[in-house]
């Protein structure tokens, strides 16, 4: 084992010891069945850790992450995670969280080839193309931030249209979806006002959220 990996084990032991010192029952509590109220669908970016950003302990937020926080009906990994969260864990909130400075979004915006991930980022390019007029009207320096916001909003719509969420709403389960963007510069979460708990007002909320995109961004 290399010294780089050894230090991770050392940090792990130090962290575990500190947790037991401050909260003696921390790990015994974790052994109980997890019962999070929240699901976080975010980007794989190493700078965006869901638990730390929200101040939640392990066991309090169910997490799925991929490049550019994309949700598509062909991704059985993501859909299976959503299904488990909704049907088994009974989460009450699903947050789709993008972040300013997202490399995947920037690559999609600029048409930069990055390799195999280009196929995945086609979904973000679809968002770019759908909102081409708005992006064209946005000063170039802000376009990546605006696309991050639009992508979060569009992915909430994709979550809402999954069979899992549609079935949950049809049986009256309490489930609310949210679109947020995280700012690397200040550590703040930004609400895109894309919050829906059923089909009734979905389109109106979507239009309002899209219309509100482009407020001062944090990168």
Tab-separated table of C-alpha atoms in Angstrom:
chain	number	residue	atom	x	y	z
A	1	UNK	CA	0.000	0.000	0.000
A	2	UNK	CA	1.412	3.379	-0.954
A	3	UNK	CA	1.970	6.102	1.602
A	4	UNK	CA	-0.757	8.170	-0.089
A	5	UNK	CA	-3.329	5.504	0.763
A	6	UNK	CA	-1.923	4.790	4.203
A	7	UNK	CA	-2.619	8.348	5.229
A	8	UNK	CA	-6.286	7.858	4.329
A	9	UNK	CA	-6.513	5.026	6.826
A	10	UNK	CA	-4.798	7.204	9.415
A	11	UNK	CA	-7.297	9.990	8.793
A	12	UNK	CA	-10.121	7.466	9.029
A	13	UNK	CA	-9.001	6.277	12.443
A	14	UNK	CA	-8.598	9.852	13.665
A	15	UNK	CA	-12.051	10.774	12.382
A	16	UNK	CA	-13.685	7.700	13.945
A	17	UNK	CA	-12.010	8.401	17.283
A	18	UNK	CA	-13.091	12.042	17.243
A	19	UNK	CA	-16.684	11.084	16.467
A	20	UNK	CA	-16.816	8.625	19.349
A	21	UNK	CA	-15.293	11.203	21.667
A	22	UNK	CA	-17.906	13.839	20.848
A	23	UNK	CA	-20.852	11.465	20.309
A	24	UNK	CA	-20.309	8.069	21.932
A	25	UNK	CA	-23.371	6.489	20.276
A	26	UNK	CA	-22.659	7.829	16.774
A	27	UNK	CA	-21.747	4.489	15.178
A	28	UNK	CA	-24.242	2.389	17.101
A	29	UNK	CA	-26.938	4.783	15.920
A	30	UNK	CA	-25.772	4.316	12.327
A	31	UNK	CA	-26.262	0.563	12.643
A	32	UNK	CA	-29.990	1.169	12.830
A	33	UNK	CA	-32.027	1.276	9.615
A	34	UNK	CA	-31.344	4.479	7.731
A	35	UNK	CA	-34.325	6.793	7.565
A	36	UNK	CA	-33.321	9.927	5.645
A	37	UNK	CA	-35.892	12.572	4.772
A	38	UNK	CA	-33.790	13.857	1.896
A	39	UNK	CA	-32.314	12.632	-1.359
A	40	UNK	CA	-29.543	14.604	-3.057
A	41	UNK	CA	-28.887	14.186	-6.779
A	42	UNK	CA	-25.689	16.061	-7.441
A	43	UNK	CA	-22.539	16.288	-9.493
A	44	UNK	CA	-19.613	13.922	-8.935
A	45	UNK	CA	-17.326	16.929	-8.436
A	46	UNK	CA	-15.148	16.309	-5.374
A	47	UNK	CA	-15.721	19.876	-4.155
A	48	UNK	CA	-19.457	19.354	-3.608
A	49	UNK	CA	-20.016	16.971	-0.637
A	50	UNK	CA	-23.738	16.751	0.127
A	51	UNK	CA	-23.522	16.037	3.864
A	52	UNK	CA	-21.067	18.800	4.657
A	53	UNK	CA	-22.842	21.413	2.558
A	54	UNK	CA	-26.157	20.778	4.270
A	55	UNK	CA	-24.743	20.124	7.744
A	56	UNK	CA	-26.328	16.669	7.851
A	57	UNK	CA	-24.900	13.541	9.430
A	58	UNK	CA	-24.374	10.240	7.612
A	59	UNK	CA	-27.742	8.521	7.420
A	60	UNK	CA	-29.674	11.778	7.015
A	61	UNK	CA	-29.335	12.259	3.251
A	62	UNK	CA	-29.473	9.624	0.502
A	63	UNK	CA	-27.088	10.551	-2.311
A	64	UNK	CA	-26.719	9.890	-6.017
A	65	UNK	CA	-24.002	11.670	-7.961
A	66	UNK	CA	-22.921	11.704	-11.581
A	67	UNK	CA	-21.214	14.063	-14.005
A	68	UNK	CA	-23.259	17.273	-14.252
A	69	UNK	CA	-26.161	15.982	-12.074
A	70	UNK	CA	-28.087	14.520	-14.988
A	71	UNK	CA	-31.292	12.458	-14.726
A	72	UNK	CA	-32.380	10.559	-17.834
A	73	UNK	CA	-34.878	7.711	-18.292
A	74	UNK	CA	-32.205	5.362	-19.683
A	75	UNK	CA	-29.962	5.572	-16.610
A	76	UNK	CA	-31.067	2.587	-14.538
A	77	UNK	CA	-28.459	3.375	-11.884
A	78	UNK	CA	-30.008	6.762	-11.124
A	79	UNK	CA	-33.586	5.527	-11.500
A	80	UNK	CA	-32.956	2.582	-9.189
A	81	UNK	CA	-31.535	4.937	-6.577
A	82	UNK	CA	-34.569	7.217	-6.869
A	83	UNK	CA	-36.899	4.215	-6.638
A	84	UNK	CA	-35.224	2.931	-3.481
A	85	UNK	CA	-35.275	6.390	-1.928
A	86	UNK	CA	-38.952	6.982	-2.712
A	87	UNK	CA	-40.473	3.521	-2.306
A	88	UNK	CA	-38.329	2.029	0.436
A	89	UNK	CA	-36.886	4.946	2.412
A	90	UNK	CA	-39.905	7.220	1.910
A	91	UNK	CA	-37.828	10.364	1.471
A	92	UNK	CA	-39.872	13.543	1.551
A	93	UNK	CA	-37.606	15.772	-0.542
A	94	UNK	CA	-35.442	15.191	-3.603
A	95	UNK	CA	-32.972	17.966	-4.364
A	96	UNK	CA	-31.280	18.155	-7.759
A	97	UNK	CA	-28.179	20.215	-7.093
A	98	UNK	CA	-25.869	21.640	-9.726
A	99	UNK	CA	-22.888	23.832	-8.986
A	100	UNK	CA	-21.347	26.887	-10.559
A	101	UNK	CA	-18.030	26.106	-12.192
A	102	UNK	CA	-19.169	22.619	-13.276
A	103	UNK	CA	-16.651	21.219	-15.762
A	104	UNK	CA	-19.254	19.047	-17.459
A	105	UNK	CA	-21.570	21.990	-18.036
A	106	UNK	CA	-18.703	24.105	-19.340
A	107	UNK	CA	-17.674	21.359	-21.761
A	108	UNK	CA	-21.254	21.015	-23.006
A	109	UNK	CA	-21.612	24.770	-23.410
A	110	UNK	CA	-18.425	25.160	-25.414
A	111	UNK	CA	-18.546	21.896	-27.328
A	112	UNK	CA	-15.230	20.749	-25.835
A	113	UNK	CA	-14.417	17.064	-26.402
A	114	UNK	CA	-13.538	15.257	-23.190
A	115	UNK	CA	-13.754	11.607	-24.281
A	116	UNK	CA	-16.328	8.967	-23.419
A	117	UNK	CA	-18.163	11.469	-21.209
A	118	UNK	CA	-19.127	13.383	-24.369
A	119	UNK	CA	-21.934	10.863	-24.815
A	120	UNK	CA	-23.223	11.552	-21.303
A	121	UNK	CA	-22.909	15.313	-21.716
A	122	UNK	CA	-25.158	15.104	-24.769
A	123	UNK	CA	-27.984	15.473	-22.247
A	124	UNK	CA	-26.591	18.793	-21.029
A	125	UNK	CA	-26.107	19.868	-24.632
A	126	UNK	CA	-29.808	19.193	-25.137
A	127	UNK	CA	-30.500	21.684	-22.345
A	128	UNK	CA	-28.101	24.130	-23.990
A	129	UNK	CA	-29.861	23.772	-27.334
A	130	UNK	CA	-33.343	24.061	-25.788
A	131	UNK	CA	-32.392	27.399	-24.263
A	132	UNK	CA	-30.095	28.616	-27.030
A	133	UNK	CA	-31.812	32.009	-27.351
A	134	UNK	CA	-31.524	32.752	-23.627
A	135	UNK	CA	-27.876	31.725	-23.553
A	136	UNK	CA	-27.104	33.777	-26.644
A	137	UNK	CA	-28.639	36.825	-24.947
A	138	UNK	CA	-26.515	36.251	-21.839
A	139	UNK	CA	-23.063	37.896	-21.607
A	140	UNK	CA	-20.475	35.230	-22.347
A	141	UNK	CA	-18.873	35.509	-18.920
A	142	UNK	CA	-22.153	34.387	-17.290
A	143	UNK	CA	-23.289	31.736	-19.774
A	144	UNK	CA	-21.805	28.753	-17.935
A	145	UNK	CA	-23.495	29.818	-14.693
A	146	UNK	CA	-26.812	30.278	-16.470
A	147	UNK	CA	-26.525	26.844	-18.073
A	148	UNK	CA	-25.812	25.346	-14.629
A	149	UNK	CA	-29.069	26.866	-13.391
A	150	UNK	CA	-31.054	25.772	-16.440
A	151	UNK	CA	-29.630	22.270	-16.180
A	152	UNK	CA	-30.715	21.941	-12.544
A	153	UNK	CA	-34.225	23.081	-13.462
A	154	UNK	CA	-34.474	20.703	-16.416
A	155	UNK	CA	-33.232	17.761	-14.377
A	156	UNK	CA	-35.952	18.406	-11.787
A	157	UNK	CA	-38.452	18.085	-14.617
A	158	UNK	CA	-36.828	14.814	-15.622
A	159	UNK	CA	-37.115	13.498	-12.064
A	160	UNK	CA	-40.762	14.568	-11.939
A	161	UNK	CA	-41.559	12.638	-15.100
A	162	UNK	CA	-40.086	9.337	-13.917
A	163	UNK	CA	-42.560	6.545	-13.309
A	164	UNK	CA	-41.335	6.314	-9.704
A	165	UNK	CA	-42.262	9.898	-8.865
A	166	UNK	CA	-45.458	9.829	-10.899
A	167	UNK	CA	-46.583	6.691	-9.075
A	168	UNK	CA	-45.705	8.205	-5.689
A	169	UNK	CA	-47.776	11.303	-6.385
A	170	UNK	CA	-50.646	9.187	-7.747
A	171	UNK	CA	-50.904	7.308	-4.448
A	172	UNK	CA	-50.747	10.536	-2.452
A	173	UNK	CA	-47.218	10.153	-1.089
A	174	UNK	CA	-45.692	13.370	0.232
A	175	UNK	CA	-42.746	14.083	-2.066
A	176	UNK	CA	-41.363	17.462	-3.097
A	177	UNK	CA	-38.704	18.100	-5.733
A	178	UNK	CA	-36.302	21.029	-5.639
A	179	UNK	CA	-33.742	22.563	-8.000
A	180	UNK	CA	-30.694	24.175	-6.385
A	181	UNK	CA	-27.234	25.334	-7.415
A	182	UNK	CA	-24.212	25.412	-5.119
A	183	UNK	CA	-21.651	28.221	-5.180
A	184	UNK	CA	-18.049	27.115	-4.837
A	185	UNK	CA	-16.904	30.639	-4.046
A	186	UNK	CA	-19.011	31.193	-0.939
A	187	UNK	CA	-20.355	27.735	-0.071
A	188	UNK	CA	-23.961	28.897	-0.385
A	189	UNK	CA	-26.844	26.962	-1.885
A	190	UNK	CA	-29.015	28.928	-4.307
A	191	UNK	CA	-32.693	28.110	-4.742
A	192	UNK	CA	-33.775	28.078	-8.391
A	193	UNK	CA	-37.433	28.275	-7.264
A	194	UNK	CA	-38.071	25.022	-9.081
A	195	UNK	CA	-40.079	23.354	-6.310
A	196	UNK	CA	-42.902	20.980	-7.196
A	197	UNK	CA	-44.951	18.453	-5.231
A	198	UNK	CA	-47.284	17.217	-7.967
A	199	UNK	CA	-48.338	17.607	-11.583
A	200	UNK	CA	-50.924	20.340	-11.128
A	201	UNK	CA	-48.650	23.403	-11.222
A	202	UNK	CA	-45.538	21.821	-12.684
A	203	UNK	CA	-45.532	23.660	-16.001
A	204	UNK	CA	-46.228	27.044	-14.419
A	205	UNK	CA	-43.466	26.583	-11.844
A	206	UNK	CA	-41.088	25.485	-14.597
A	207	UNK	CA	-41.799	28.563	-16.709
A	208	UNK	CA	-41.344	30.875	-13.727
A	209	UNK	CA	-38.100	29.188	-12.725
A	210	UNK	CA	-36.670	29.445	-16.228
A	211	UNK	CA	-37.726	33.086	-16.443
A	212	UNK	CA	-35.844	33.779	-13.201
A	213	UNK	CA	-32.554	32.315	-14.421
A	214	UNK	CA	-29.676	34.724	-14.782
A	215	UNK	CA	-29.725	36.476	-11.395
A	216	UNK	CA	-26.232	37.337	-10.071
A	217	UNK	CA	-24.304	34.067	-9.839
A	218	UNK	CA	-21.631	32.792	-7.505
A	219	UNK	CA	-18.890	30.657	-9.034
